[in-house]
Amino acid sequence: MKIAIINGPNLNLLGKRETAIYGQHSFDDYLVGLKQRYPQVELHYFQTNVEGELVNELHKVGFDYDGIVLNPAAYTHTSVAIGDAIKAIKAPVVEVHISNVHAREDFRKLSHVSASAAGTITGLGLKGYELAILWLLEQQA
Ligand code: DQA
């Protein structure tokens, strides 16, 4: 089972960035635990601050991975290109947000991703990534 986790802009600063909202843990530390808990999953991780690179990565993994866990971060709210890329690929995409985007500024309530995603997890912290993986695993069972 091959799952790609794709993180968008500023998520390389998790653990340092607005810790009251996004928590104290870096994604790299969290990923170590995830890989230990799911040794049966081939977990591929990609992070970029560049919109087009997110589109390229979706194209790259979207035809031979079993699932994608995607946090497009701020591009969620602006990127028609990412929404179109999700429509173009075959792998199911679970949209994850660490914070509850619906409890924040109004501009975060718009997602160009949700309509094309299999589902969305928002506000459950880093645990949302693991819940997305569990759901993708169930689809294969
Ligand atoms: C985020 C929410 C977005 O609104 C924000 O721009 C982010 C992170 C989240 O994980 O809560 O950078 O996607």
PDB file of N, CA and C and ligand atoms in Angstrom, residues 9-11 17 22 71-77 96-101 104 107-108 129, ligand 1:
ATOM      1  N   PRO A   9       2.412  25.192   1.695  1.00  0.00           N
ATOM      2  CA  PRO A   9       3.285  26.247   2.187  1.00  0.00           C
ATOM      3  C   PRO A   9       3.236  26.460   3.695  1.00  0.00           C
ATOM      4  N   ASN A  10       4.398  26.719   4.228  1.00  0.00           N
ATOM      5  CA  ASN A  10       4.617  27.063   5.642  1.00  0.00           C
ATOM      6  C   ASN A  10       4.503  25.874   6.590  1.00  0.00           C
ATOM      7  N   LEU A  11       4.138  24.725   6.060  1.00  0.00           N
ATOM      8  CA  LEU A  11       4.018  23.555   6.944  1.00  0.00           C
ATOM      9  C   LEU A  11       5.400  22.967   7.259  1.00  0.00           C
ATOM     10  N   ARG A  17       5.967  27.638  14.015  1.00  0.00           N
ATOM     11  CA  ARG A  17       5.032  28.603  13.439  1.00  0.00           C
ATOM     12  C   ARG A  17       3.737  28.644  14.258  1.00  0.00           C
ATOM     13  N   TYR A  22      -0.988  25.653  15.600  1.00  0.00           N
ATOM     14  CA  TYR A  22      -0.511  24.461  14.880  1.00  0.00           C
ATOM     15  C   TYR A  22       0.284  23.479  15.743  1.00  0.00           C
ATOM     16  N   ASN A  71      -2.542  18.367   2.580  1.00  0.00           N
ATOM     17  CA  ASN A  71      -2.839  19.629   3.261  1.00  0.00           C
ATOM     18  C   ASN A  71      -2.253  20.742   2.394  1.00  0.00           C
ATOM     19  N   PRO A  72      -3.097  21.365   1.565  1.00  0.00           N
ATOM     20  CA  PRO A  72      -2.575  22.402   0.666  1.00  0.00           C
ATOM     21  C   PRO A  72      -2.331  23.728   1.379  1.00  0.00           C
ATOM     22  N   ALA A  73      -2.597  23.762   2.703  1.00  0.00           N
ATOM     23  CA  ALA A  73      -2.384  24.962   3.520  1.00  0.00           C
ATOM     24  C   ALA A  73      -3.100  26.163   2.874  1.00  0.00           C
ATOM     25  N   ALA A  74      -2.437  27.309   2.780  1.00  0.00           N
ATOM     26  CA  ALA A  74      -3.132  28.516   2.291  1.00  0.00           C
ATOM     27  C   ALA A  74      -3.644  28.365   0.863  1.00  0.00           C
ATOM     28  N   TYR A  75      -2.996  27.509   0.054  1.00  0.00           N
ATOM     29  CA  TYR A  75      -3.462  27.323  -1.336  1.00  0.00           C
ATOM     30  C   TYR A  75      -4.838  26.661  -1.402  1.00  0.00           C
ATOM     31  N   THR A  76      -5.252  26.042  -0.310  1.00  0.00           N
ATOM     32  CA  THR A  76      -6.612  25.495  -0.233  1.00  0.00           C
ATOM     33  C   THR A  76      -7.633  26.553  -0.657  1.00  0.00           C
ATOM     34  N   HIS A  77      -7.384  27.755  -0.169  1.00  0.00           N
ATOM     35  CA  HIS A  77      -8.386  28.810  -0.271  1.00  0.00           C
ATOM     36  C   HIS A  77      -8.271  29.624  -1.561  1.00  0.00           C
ATOM     37  N   VAL A  96      -6.645  17.406   4.538  1.00  0.00           N
ATOM     38  CA  VAL A  96      -6.456  17.523   5.992  1.00  0.00           C
ATOM     39  C   VAL A  96      -6.041  18.955   6.334  1.00  0.00           C
ATOM     40  N   HIS A  97      -6.646  19.474   7.390  1.00  0.00           N
ATOM     41  CA  HIS A  97      -6.177  20.736   7.986  1.00  0.00           C
ATOM     42  C   HIS A  97      -5.968  20.515   9.473  1.00  0.00           C
ATOM     43  N   ILE A  98      -4.866  21.003   9.956  1.00  0.00           N
ATOM     44  CA  ILE A  98      -4.526  20.835  11.371  1.00  0.00           C
ATOM     45  C   ILE A  98      -5.497  21.642  12.231  1.00  0.00           C
ATOM     46  N   SER A  99      -5.717  22.881  11.843  1.00  0.00           N
ATOM     47  CA  SER A  99      -6.646  23.744  12.587  1.00  0.00           C
ATOM     48  C   SER A  99      -8.052  23.578  12.024  1.00  0.00           C
ATOM     49  N   ASN A 100      -9.029  24.045  12.800  1.00  0.00           N
ATOM     50  CA  ASN A 100     -10.409  24.026  12.304  1.00  0.00           C
ATOM     51  C   ASN A 100     -10.633  25.270  11.454  1.00  0.00           C
ATOM     52  N   VAL A 101     -10.537  25.086  10.153  1.00  0.00           N
ATOM     53  CA  VAL A 101     -10.603  26.246   9.253  1.00  0.00           C
ATOM     54  C   VAL A 101     -11.959  26.961   9.335  1.00  0.00           C
ATOM     55  N   ARG A 104     -12.122  29.856  12.000  1.00  0.00           N
ATOM     56  CA  ARG A 104     -11.137  30.929  11.860  1.00  0.00           C
ATOM     57  C   ARG A 104     -11.677  32.030  10.930  1.00  0.00           C
ATOM     58  N   PHE A 107     -12.115  33.825   5.119  1.00  0.00           N
ATOM     59  CA  PHE A 107     -11.468  33.398   3.861  1.00  0.00           C
ATOM     60  C   PHE A 107     -11.013  31.946   3.922  1.00  0.00           C
ATOM     61  N   ARG A 108     -10.870  31.406   5.146  1.00  0.00           N
ATOM     62  CA  ARG A 108     -10.450  30.001   5.264  1.00  0.00           C
ATOM     63  C   ARG A 108     -11.621  29.022   5.086  1.00  0.00           C
ATOM     64  N   TYR A 129      -3.882  13.542  10.053  1.00  0.00           N
ATOM     65  CA  TYR A 129      -3.128  12.807   9.023  1.00  0.00           C
ATOM     66  C   TYR A 129      -3.259  11.300   9.253  1.00  0.00           C
TER      67      TYR A 129
HETATM   68  C1  DQA B   1      -4.029  24.905   7.376  1.00  0.00           C
HETATM   69  C2  DQA B   1      -5.125  25.965   7.407  1.00  0.00           C
HETATM   70  C3  DQA B   1      -4.897  27.013   6.334  1.00  0.00           C
HETATM   71  O1  DQA B   1      -5.931  27.977   6.371  1.00  0.00           O
HETATM   72  C4  DQA B   1      -3.585  27.716   6.575  1.00  0.00           C
HETATM   73  O2  DQA B   1      -3.327  28.657   5.562  1.00  0.00           O
HETATM   74  C5  DQA B   1      -2.454  26.779   6.760  1.00  0.00           C
HETATM   75  C6  DQA B   1      -2.648  25.522   7.448  1.00  0.00           C
HETATM   76  C7  DQA B   1      -4.161  23.901   8.530  1.00  0.00           C
HETATM   77  O3  DQA B   1      -3.532  22.860   8.447  1.00  0.00           O
HETATM   78  O4  DQA B   1      -4.843  24.182   9.514  1.00  0.00           O
HETATM   79  O5  DQA B   1      -1.311  27.111   6.427  1.00  0.00           O
HETATM   80  O6  DQA B   1      -4.152  24.178   6.159  1.00  0.00           O
END
